[in-house]
Amino acid sequence: MTPSQPFSLEALDTPALVVDLDCMEQNLKRMQTFADQHSVALRPHTKAHKIPELAALQLEMGAKGICVAKLGEAEVMLASGIKDILITTPIANPIKLERLANLYVRYPGARIIQVIDHPDHANAIDSIATKNGVTIEVLLEVECGQKRCGIEVGFGLKTLIELINALPSIKYSGIQAYTGHLQHVRDYQERIKLARISVEPVFDFINTYLTTEALRPEVVSGGGSGTYDAYEGIPFTELQAGSYLFMDWDYHTIGSRNGSATYQDFDCALKVWTTVISQPEPGRAVVDAGMKCLSIDSGMPHVEGHKDIQYQTGGDEHGILHYPESNQGVKIGQRMMIIPSHCDTTLNQYSKLYGIRNGMVEQCWLIEGRGRSD
Ligand SMILES: Cc1ncc(COP(=O)(O)O)c(C=O)c1O
């Protein structure tokens, strides 16, 4: 899909999802360098981009494997040749169990790890694995304050590990301790403090009760783009950050280590290229990107380079821009870049991502995992 020749951004129709390549490459490098310097394996969460070529780039830069949120995304990534995948969401129906076992049969050289949090998962996975003659590897998700999935840290966790160890076709490899509710806490010191407190019981339990070879987790995976640097001295083996390559306006405002109100660790690389299609009155214009192009689950997106313009959703197809009447610069036909407020839910609405550099379109990737929440 990459264009044979780079072409001018002006020749790209709108609305289009674009990524600033210099910025993305810098974000990728920063996270990989952090992981290398702190001797933690980077297993980037690819739910943010869903593009096999970007996953391959992350691996080339040093990631040890990838995460996907859903089995459908795993199918896409495995088909592209990626061989080390953690599926971070439990599965529970017979169709999915069969699909998981099929992946083991179809990709015998791959490492595919499924997250679970209950004995019912363990028994069901063991049965389907036995039926298909494979051994399915699992991580146990533990509750760290989000109250989403995750078994409570306690003796139920130890019993679950013992159950898995007693079953013939399922292998316990470790623990997933992810704190999704803390990634966007809007103060660096507070965020880091909460992130550490939330996982302390997990590591205390490991150190006290999971000390034998059979119980000790080989893998402890966690961390996101807002808490990747929270765990100094806490022995996570893997970092699961995902959004960092793109970032978004919500992440942009969570605050940095140096006290700044903005997040300076990673810059916003993902944008939506839009056109002003109407200007009904002074101080109000409309762009061709509404909710089908810019998700609003994390607030309104941000119009790049125009501090005095506020974006307000105008429904499915329209984005309304409000600005001071004195701003004479906004014109019908004008192109604008808008930074999404949430990268994952915006990207999932597009089939292509264009890579831009110095005003030229250099890349076009198919978002193959788009819509694969199955
Ligand atoms: C289980 C899990 N791990 C890691 C991540 C990555 O977090 P982030 O995109 O904030 O870096 C997510 C994101 O939702 C997630 O659900």
GROMACS .gro file of C-alpha atoms and ligand atoms in nm:
model
  390
    1MET     CA    1   0.000   0.000   0.000
    2THR     CA    2   0.297   0.234   0.036
    3PRO     CA    3   0.278   0.493  -0.244
    4SER     CA    4   0.543   0.439  -0.513
    5GLN     CA    5   0.640   0.805  -0.471
    6PRO     CA    6   0.580   1.030  -0.169
    7PHE     CA    7   0.311   1.285  -0.250
    8SER     CA    8   0.210   1.617  -0.104
    9LEU     CA    9  -0.021   1.614   0.197
   10GLU     CA   10  -0.236   1.865   0.010
   11ALA     CA   11  -0.317   1.588  -0.240
   12LEU     CA   12  -0.460   1.366   0.038
   13ASP     CA   13  -0.839   1.385   0.058
   14THR     CA   14  -1.011   1.439   0.392
   15PRO     CA   15  -1.099   1.317   0.641
   16ALA     CA   16  -0.790   1.097   0.666
   17LEU     CA   17  -0.606   0.943   0.958
   18VAL     CA   18  -0.238   1.038   0.952
   19VAL     CA   19   0.066   0.984   1.169
   20ASP     CA   20   0.365   1.213   1.191
   21LEU     CA   21   0.645   0.963   1.122
   22ASP     CA   22   0.928   1.159   1.286
   23CYS     CA   23   0.722   1.198   1.600
   24MET     CA   24   0.607   0.834   1.609
   25GLU     CA   25   0.960   0.706   1.551
   26GLN     CA   26   1.086   0.923   1.836
   27ASN     CA   27   0.810   0.792   2.067
   28LEU     CA   28   0.893   0.433   1.974
   29LYS     CA   29   1.261   0.490   2.038
   30ARG     CA   30   1.203   0.657   2.374
   31MET     CA   31   0.996   0.370   2.512
   32GLN     CA   32   1.233   0.103   2.379
   33THR     CA   33   1.532   0.290   2.524
   34PHE     CA   34   1.355   0.314   2.860
   35ALA     CA   35   1.281  -0.060   2.859
   36ASP     CA   36   1.640  -0.144   2.761
   37GLN     CA   37   1.788   0.083   3.025
   38HIS     CA   38   1.565  -0.066   3.296
   39SER     CA   39   1.609  -0.427   3.188
   40VAL     CA   40   1.239  -0.484   3.142
   41ALA     CA   41   1.108  -0.653   2.829
   42LEU     CA   42   0.881  -0.434   2.617
   43ARG     CA   43   0.568  -0.612   2.498
   44PRO     CA   44   0.380  -0.322   2.336
   45HIS     CA   45   0.005  -0.333   2.333
   46THR     CA   46  -0.094  -0.318   1.965
   47LYS     CA   47  -0.461  -0.243   2.035
   48ALA     CA   48  -0.360   0.120   1.980
   49HIS     CA   49  -0.255   0.067   1.615
   50LYS     CA   50  -0.378  -0.276   1.497
   51ILE     CA   51  -0.127  -0.266   1.209
   52PRO     CA   52   0.100  -0.569   1.159
   53GLU     CA   53   0.375  -0.359   0.997
   54LEU     CA   54   0.392  -0.132   1.302
   55ALA     CA   55   0.402  -0.435   1.531
   56ALA     CA   56   0.689  -0.569   1.319
   57LEU     CA   57   0.867  -0.234   1.352
   58GLN     CA   58   0.829  -0.247   1.732
   59LEU     CA   59   0.980  -0.597   1.733
   60GLU     CA   60   1.263  -0.486   1.506
   61MET     CA   61   1.338  -0.203   1.749
   62GLY     CA   62   1.371  -0.450   2.037
   63ALA     CA   63   1.027  -0.545   2.167
   64LYS     CA   64   1.018  -0.908   2.285
   65GLY     CA   65   0.662  -0.973   2.167
   66ILE     CA   66   0.332  -0.792   2.143
   67CYS     CA   67   0.002  -0.771   2.325
   68VAL     CA   68  -0.337  -0.777   2.160
   69ALA     CA   69  -0.668  -0.712   2.333
   70LYS     CA   70  -0.873  -0.965   2.140
   71LEU     CA   71  -0.844  -1.301   1.971
   72GLY     CA   72  -0.943  -1.141   1.638
   73GLU     CA   73  -0.641  -0.911   1.662
   74ALA     CA   74  -0.423  -1.212   1.744
   75GLU     CA   75  -0.547  -1.385   1.427
   76VAL     CA   76  -0.446  -1.082   1.220
   77MET     CA   77  -0.103  -1.052   1.381
   78LEU     CA   78  -0.025  -1.424   1.357
   79ALA     CA   79  -0.127  -1.428   0.990
   80SER     CA   80   0.128  -1.151   0.930
   81GLY     CA   81   0.408  -1.363   1.077
   82ILE     CA   82   0.430  -1.228   1.432
   83LYS     CA   83   0.518  -1.510   1.666
   84ASP     CA   84   0.495  -1.395   2.027
   85ILE     CA   85   0.154  -1.268   2.133
   86LEU     CA   86  -0.019  -1.210   2.466
   87ILE     CA   87  -0.399  -1.185   2.445
   88THR     CA   88  -0.481  -0.955   2.736
   89THR     CA   89  -0.857  -1.014   2.764
   90PRO     CA   90  -1.013  -1.340   2.891
   91ILE     CA   91  -1.226  -1.546   2.653
   92ALA     CA   92  -1.524  -1.752   2.760
   93ASN     CA   93  -1.743  -1.894   2.485
   94PRO     CA   94  -1.693  -2.225   2.301
   95ILE     CA   95  -1.642  -2.052   1.964
   96LYS     CA   96  -1.353  -1.848   2.097
   97LEU     CA   97  -1.201  -2.145   2.281
   98GLU     CA   98  -1.205  -2.342   1.957
   99ARG     CA   99  -1.047  -2.047   1.771
  100LEU     CA  100  -0.773  -2.019   2.033
  101ALA     CA  101  -0.691  -2.388   2.008
  102ASN     CA  102  -0.694  -2.358   1.627
  103LEU     CA  103  -0.429  -2.088   1.647
  104TYR     CA  104  -0.207  -2.329   1.841
  105VAL     CA  105  -0.261  -2.593   1.573
  106ARG     CA  106  -0.205  -2.353   1.281
  107TYR     CA  107   0.099  -2.174   1.423
  108PRO     CA  108   0.296  -2.441   1.611
  109GLY     CA  109   0.612  -2.227   1.622
  110ALA     CA  110   0.436  -1.928   1.779
  111ARG     CA  111   0.408  -1.838   2.145
  112ILE     CA  112   0.045  -1.747   2.216
  113ILE     CA  113  -0.046  -1.660   2.574
  114GLN     CA  114  -0.405  -1.618   2.687
  115VAL     CA  115  -0.504  -1.415   2.993
  116ILE     CA  116  -0.755  -1.576   3.231
  117ASP     CA  117  -0.880  -1.501   3.581
  118HIS     CA  118  -1.103  -1.790   3.693
  119PRO     CA  119  -1.099  -2.169   3.740
  120ASP     CA  120  -1.380  -2.194   3.481
  121HIS     CA  121  -1.143  -2.046   3.221
  122ALA     CA  122  -0.870  -2.289   3.324
  123ASN     CA  123  -1.095  -2.595   3.297
  124ALA     CA  124  -1.247  -2.487   2.963
  125ILE     CA  125  -0.907  -2.405   2.812
  126ASP     CA  126  -0.760  -2.731   2.935
  127SER     CA  127  -1.046  -2.931   2.777
  128ILE     CA  128  -1.019  -2.762   2.437
  129ALA     CA  129  -0.641  -2.791   2.444
  130THR     CA  130  -0.659  -3.161   2.529
  131LYS     CA  131  -0.909  -3.215   2.247
  132ASN     CA  132  -0.673  -3.048   2.000
  133GLY     CA  133  -0.355  -3.207   2.131
  134VAL     CA  134  -0.193  -2.876   2.232
  135THR     CA  135  -0.083  -2.708   2.555
  136ILE     CA  136  -0.218  -2.356   2.602
  137GLU     CA  137  -0.012  -2.105   2.797
  138VAL     CA  138  -0.188  -1.862   3.030
  139LEU     CA  139  -0.122  -1.555   3.243
  140LEU     CA  140  -0.350  -1.487   3.536
  141GLU     CA  141  -0.490  -1.137   3.547
  142VAL     CA  142  -0.507  -1.000   3.901
  143GLU     CA  143  -0.723  -0.723   4.042
  144CYS     CA  144  -0.519  -0.407   4.102
  145GLY     CA  145  -0.791  -0.154   4.177
  146GLN     CA  146  -0.962  -0.118   3.843
  147LYS     CA  147  -1.242  -0.362   3.931
  148ARG     CA  148  -1.256  -0.487   3.573
  149CYS     CA  149  -1.133  -0.839   3.509
  150GLY     CA  150  -0.885  -0.993   3.750
  151ILE     CA  151  -0.882  -1.240   4.036
  152GLU     CA  152  -0.829  -1.092   4.382
  153VAL     CA  153  -0.477  -1.131   4.511
  154GLY     CA  154  -0.504  -1.396   4.781
  155PHE     CA  155  -0.538  -1.768   4.832
  156GLY     CA  156  -0.787  -1.800   4.545
  157LEU     CA  157  -0.502  -1.699   4.315
  158LYS     CA  158  -0.271  -1.962   4.463
  159THR     CA  159  -0.545  -2.225   4.432
  160LEU     CA  160  -0.599  -2.127   4.067
  161ILE     CA  161  -0.229  -2.173   3.994
  162GLU     CA  162  -0.235  -2.511   4.167
  163LEU     CA  163  -0.540  -2.612   3.963
  164ILE     CA  164  -0.365  -2.514   3.639
  165ASN     CA  165  -0.052  -2.701   3.741
  166ALA     CA  166  -0.263  -3.012   3.798
  167LEU     CA  167  -0.433  -2.996   3.458
  168PRO     CA  168  -0.262  -3.169   3.165
  169SER     CA  169  -0.297  -2.922   2.875
  170ILE     CA  170  -0.269  -2.574   3.020
  171LYS     CA  171   0.052  -2.407   3.132
  172TYR     CA  172   0.082  -2.134   3.396
  173SER     CA  173   0.341  -1.874   3.298
  174GLY     CA  174   0.269  -1.582   3.526
  175ILE     CA  175   0.062  -1.280   3.610
  176GLN     CA  176  -0.085  -0.975   3.438
  177ALA     CA  177  -0.114  -0.677   3.672
  178TYR     CA  178  -0.240  -0.385   3.466
  179THR     CA  179  -0.381  -0.064   3.617
  180GLY     CA  180  -0.588   0.087   3.337
  181HIS     CA  181  -0.768   0.323   3.575
  182LEU     CA  182  -0.444   0.499   3.667
  183GLN     CA  183  -0.290   0.570   3.327
  184HIS     CA  184  -0.455   0.909   3.295
  185VAL     CA  185  -0.430   1.039   3.653
  186ARG     CA  186  -0.357   1.406   3.601
  187ASP     CA  187  -0.056   1.460   3.820
  188TYR     CA  188   0.273   1.281   3.775
  189GLN     CA  189   0.359   1.230   4.144
  190GLU     CA  190   0.007   1.118   4.230
  191ARG     CA  191  -0.006   0.882   3.930
  192ILE     CA  192   0.324   0.719   4.013
  193LYS     CA  193   0.236   0.686   4.382
  194LEU     CA  194  -0.100   0.521   4.304
  195ALA     CA  195   0.053   0.294   4.040
  196ARG     CA  196   0.308   0.164   4.290
  197ILE     CA  197   0.059   0.122   4.575
  198SER     CA  198  -0.182  -0.066   4.349
  199VAL     CA  199   0.068  -0.338   4.258
  200GLU     CA  200   0.247  -0.371   4.594
  201PRO     CA  201   0.002  -0.639   4.722
  202VAL     CA  202   0.070  -0.843   4.407
  203PHE     CA  203   0.445  -0.850   4.459
  204ASP     CA  204   0.408  -0.901   4.837
  205PHE     CA  205   0.192  -1.206   4.766
  206ILE     CA  206   0.436  -1.339   4.508
  207ASN     CA  207   0.728  -1.296   4.746
  208THR     CA  208   0.546  -1.456   5.038
  209TYR     CA  209   0.330  -1.730   4.890
  210LEU     CA  210   0.438  -1.797   4.532
  211THR     CA  211   0.791  -1.891   4.613
  212THR     CA  212   0.820  -2.248   4.489
  213GLU     CA  213   0.926  -2.316   4.132
  214ALA     CA  214   0.577  -2.436   4.039
  215LEU     CA  215   0.405  -2.125   4.176
  216ARG     CA  216   0.656  -1.850   4.098
  217PRO     CA  217   0.550  -1.642   3.796
  218GLU     CA  218   0.801  -1.646   3.513
  219VAL     CA  219   0.626  -1.340   3.367
  220VAL     CA  220   0.474  -1.042   3.546
  221SER     CA  221   0.333  -0.808   3.283
  222GLY     CA  222   0.185  -0.461   3.330
  223GLY     CA  223   0.228  -0.088   3.292
  224GLY     CA  224   0.090   0.150   3.033
  225SER     CA  225   0.194   0.472   2.863
  226GLY     CA  226   0.108   0.680   3.171
  227THR     CA  227   0.276   0.455   3.430
  228TYR     CA  228   0.562   0.296   3.237
  229ASP     CA  229   0.819   0.462   3.463
  230ALA     CA  230   0.635   0.408   3.792
  231TYR     CA  231   0.789   0.077   3.893
  232GLU     CA  232   1.151   0.146   3.980
  233GLY     CA  233   1.258  -0.146   4.203
  234ILE     CA  234   0.933  -0.340   4.143
  235PRO     CA  235   1.021  -0.649   3.942
  236PHE     CA  236   0.780  -0.646   3.649
  237THR     CA  237   0.934  -0.857   3.375
  238GLU     CA  238   0.729  -0.701   3.093
  239LEU     CA  239   0.593  -0.359   3.008
  240GLN     CA  240   0.263  -0.354   2.814
  241ALA     CA  241   0.240   0.013   2.713
  242GLY     CA  242   0.045   0.075   2.395
  243SER     CA  243  -0.064   0.433   2.321
  244TYR     CA  244   0.286   0.579   2.347
  245LEU     CA  245   0.363   0.558   1.975
  246PHE     CA  246   0.064   0.783   1.888
  247MET     CA  247  -0.049   0.950   2.210
  248ASP     CA  248  -0.365   1.158   2.212
  249TRP     CA  249  -0.499   1.480   2.360
  250ASP     CA  250  -0.625   1.311   2.675
  251TYR     CA  251  -0.279   1.167   2.741
  252HIS     CA  252  -0.123   1.502   2.649
  253THR     CA  253  -0.275   1.659   2.962
  254ILE     CA  254  -0.174   1.408   3.233
  255GLY     CA  255   0.135   1.596   3.349
  256SER     CA  256   0.507   1.523   3.348
  257ARG     CA  257   0.774   1.434   3.599
  258ASN     CA  258   0.912   1.791   3.580
  259GLY     CA  259   0.582   1.935   3.709
  260SER     CA  260   0.457   2.048   3.368
  261ALA     CA  261   0.080   2.011   3.321
  262THR     CA  262   0.138   1.853   2.981
  263TYR     CA  263   0.289   1.508   2.922
  264GLN     CA  264   0.626   1.556   2.759
  265ASP     CA  265   0.753   1.198   2.757
  266PHE     CA  266   0.580   1.123   2.425
  267ASP     CA  267   0.438   1.363   2.168
  268CYS     CA  268   0.107   1.349   1.982
  269ALA     CA  269   0.179   1.180   1.649
  270LEU     CA  270  -0.170   1.071   1.543
  271LYS     CA  271  -0.391   1.326   1.371
  272VAL     CA  272  -0.698   1.357   1.155
  273TRP     CA  273  -0.657   1.563   0.839
  274THR     CA  274  -0.977   1.758   0.780
  275THR     CA  275  -1.130   2.031   0.562
  276VAL     CA  276  -1.342   2.328   0.669
  277ILE     CA  277  -1.664   2.262   0.474
  278SER     CA  278  -1.883   2.544   0.602
  279GLN     CA  279  -1.859   2.875   0.784
  280PRO     CA  280  -2.215   2.975   0.864
  281GLU     CA  281  -2.124   3.283   1.072
  282PRO     CA  282  -1.821   3.464   1.210
  283GLY     CA  283  -1.670   3.257   1.488
  284ARG     CA  284  -1.823   2.926   1.376
  285ALA     CA  285  -1.705   2.687   1.110
  286VAL     CA  286  -1.759   2.318   1.038
  287VAL     CA  287  -1.506   2.048   0.945
  288ASP     CA  288  -1.576   1.717   0.772
  289ALA     CA  289  -1.483   1.504   1.075
  290GLY     CA  290  -1.753   1.416   1.326
  291MET     CA  291  -1.788   1.123   1.563
  292LYS     CA  292  -1.726   0.869   1.286
  293CYS     CA  293  -1.378   1.017   1.245
  294LEU     CA  294  -1.292   1.148   1.591
  295SER     CA  295  -1.411   0.958   1.898
  296ILE     CA  296  -1.527   1.168   2.193
  297ASP     CA  297  -1.526   0.910   2.474
  298SER     CA  298  -1.225   1.090   2.624
  299GLY     CA  299  -1.344   1.446   2.563
  300MET     CA  300  -1.310   1.674   2.264
  301PRO     CA  301  -1.018   1.655   2.025
  302HIS     CA  302  -0.776   1.942   1.980
  303VAL     CA  303  -0.725   2.156   1.670
  304GLU     CA  304  -0.351   2.156   1.615
  305GLY     CA  305  -0.175   2.491   1.601
  306HIS     CA  306  -0.492   2.691   1.675
  307LYS     CA  307  -0.515   2.753   2.048
  308ASP     CA  308  -0.815   2.984   2.003
  309ILE     CA  309  -1.026   2.723   1.818
  310GLN     CA  310  -1.241   2.483   2.019
  311TYR     CA  311  -1.370   2.165   1.855
  312GLN     CA  312  -1.721   2.054   1.944
  313THR     CA  313  -1.873   1.744   1.796
  314GLY     CA  314  -2.150   1.818   1.548
  315GLY     CA  315  -2.275   1.460   1.524
  316ASP     CA  316  -2.169   1.169   1.307
  317GLU     CA  317  -2.023   1.362   1.015
  318HIS     CA  318  -1.958   1.718   1.135
  319GLY     CA  319  -1.714   1.882   1.371
  320ILE     CA  320  -1.802   2.235   1.480
  321LEU     CA  321  -1.522   2.484   1.538
  322HIS     CA  322  -1.576   2.780   1.769
  323TYR     CA  323  -1.328   3.068   1.770
  324PRO     CA  324  -1.320   3.441   1.840
  325GLU     CA  325  -1.489   3.647   1.570
  326SER     CA  326  -1.167   3.844   1.546
  327ASN     CA  327  -0.999   3.533   1.402
  328GLN     CA  328  -1.017   3.604   1.029
  329GLY     CA  329  -0.791   3.313   0.943
  330VAL     CA  330  -1.048   3.033   0.917
  331LYS     CA  331  -1.172   2.984   0.559
  332ILE     CA  332  -1.395   2.740   0.372
  333GLY     CA  333  -1.172   2.484   0.202
  334GLN     CA  334  -0.895   2.526   0.457
  335ARG     CA  335  -0.728   2.204   0.575
  336MET     CA  336  -0.662   2.144   0.942
  337MET     CA  337  -0.501   1.878   1.158
  338ILE     CA  338  -0.703   1.765   1.457
  339ILE     CA  339  -0.545   1.562   1.737
  340PRO     CA  340  -0.783   1.289   1.862
  341SER     CA  341  -0.871   1.280   2.230
  342HIS     CA  342  -0.843   0.899   2.231
  343CYS     CA  343  -0.617   0.724   1.982
  344ASP     CA  344  -0.755   0.367   2.012
  345THR     CA  345  -1.123   0.445   1.952
  346THR     CA  346  -1.044   0.695   1.676
  347LEU     CA  347  -0.811   0.462   1.485
  348ASN     CA  348  -1.063   0.178   1.497
  349GLN     CA  349  -1.289   0.384   1.268
  350TYR     CA  350  -1.042   0.394   0.979
  351SER     CA  351  -0.921   0.134   0.732
  352LYS     CA  352  -0.597   0.318   0.641
  353LEU     CA  353  -0.330   0.513   0.822
  354TYR     CA  354  -0.109   0.752   0.624
  355GLY     CA  355   0.247   0.821   0.739
  356ILE     CA  356   0.357   1.181   0.678
  357ARG     CA  357   0.693   1.356   0.700
  358ASN     CA  358   0.780   1.715   0.609
  359GLY     CA  359   0.443   1.774   0.444
  360MET     CA  360   0.468   1.462   0.225
  361VAL     CA  361   0.273   1.136   0.247
  362GLU     CA  362   0.533   0.857   0.259
  363GLN     CA  363   0.338   0.556   0.383
  364CYS     CA  364  -0.005   0.403   0.372
  365TRP     CA  365  -0.076   0.112   0.603
  366LEU     CA  366  -0.392  -0.097   0.607
  367ILE     CA  367  -0.532  -0.113   0.960
  368GLU     CA  368  -0.584  -0.485   0.933
  369GLY     CA  369  -0.697  -0.533   1.291
  370ARG     CA  370  -0.957  -0.259   1.263
  371GLY     CA  371  -1.293  -0.378   1.392
  372ARG     CA  372  -1.145  -0.710   1.507
  373SER     CA  373  -1.287  -0.687   1.855
  374ASP     CA  374  -1.417  -1.040   1.806
  375LIG     C1  375  -0.444  -0.484   2.944
  375LIG     C2  376  -0.384  -0.361   2.884
  375LIG     N1  377  -0.251  -0.349   2.884
  375LIG     C3  378  -0.191  -0.240   2.831
  375LIG     C4  379  -0.264  -0.137   2.775
  375LIG     C5  380  -0.191  -0.020   2.716
  375LIG     O1  381  -0.218   0.098   2.782
  375LIG     P1  382  -0.183   0.238   2.714
  375LIG     O2  383  -0.247   0.240   2.581
  375LIG     O3  384  -0.242   0.337   2.805
  375LIG     O4  385  -0.036   0.243   2.706
  375LIG     C6  386  -0.403  -0.146   2.773
  375LIG     C7  387  -0.482  -0.037   2.716
  375LIG     O5  388  -0.602  -0.025   2.727
  375LIG     C8  389  -0.466  -0.261   2.829
  375LIG     O6  390  -0.598  -0.275   2.830
   0.00000   0.00000   0.00000
